[in-house]
């Protein structure tokens, strides 16, 4: 258990940040799932619009530090590749 006031404050802050960051990651997952579902249904137009909406969301996650840069790049690359194969 934390003894110093600063350590107690860090625990409180970490809990708040974990909640915010968890929401950010969940939001990114939702955008990715929208793209994946459009790809599996075979709807190219919906997949393109979902991919365009997902890209800035992934970039925001990288900027905020909740998603690693290479992870975001890999996800975007793989989904773009699947979209190209659809057409």
CSV table of C-alpha atoms in Angstrom, one decimal, residues 35-48 78-87:
chain,number,residue,atom,x,y,z
A,35,UNK,CA,-14.6,-2.4,-41.1
A,36,UNK,CA,-14.2,-6.1,-40.6
A,37,UNK,CA,-18.0,-6.7,-40.6
A,38,UNK,CA,-18.3,-4.7,-43.8
A,39,UNK,CA,-15.5,-6.7,-45.4
A,40,UNK,CA,-17.0,-10.1,-44.4
A,41,UNK,CA,-20.4,-9.0,-45.8
A,42,UNK,CA,-18.7,-8.1,-49.0
A,43,UNK,CA,-20.0,-4.5,-49.1
A,44,UNK,CA,-17.0,-2.6,-50.6
A,45,UNK,CA,-18.6,0.9,-50.3
A,46,UNK,CA,-19.4,0.4,-46.6
A,47,UNK,CA,-15.9,-1.0,-46.0
A,48,UNK,CA,-14.3,2.0,-47.6
A,78,UNK,CA,-4.1,-5.6,-43.3
A,79,UNK,CA,-7.6,-4.1,-43.5
A,80,UNK,CA,-6.6,-2.1,-46.6
A,81,UNK,CA,-5.2,-5.2,-48.2
A,82,UNK,CA,-8.4,-7.1,-47.5
A,83,UNK,CA,-10.4,-4.2,-49.0
A,84,UNK,CA,-8.3,-4.2,-52.2
A,85,UNK,CA,-8.8,-8.0,-52.5
A,86,UNK,CA,-12.5,-7.5,-52.3
A,87,UNK,CA,-12.7,-5.4,-55.5
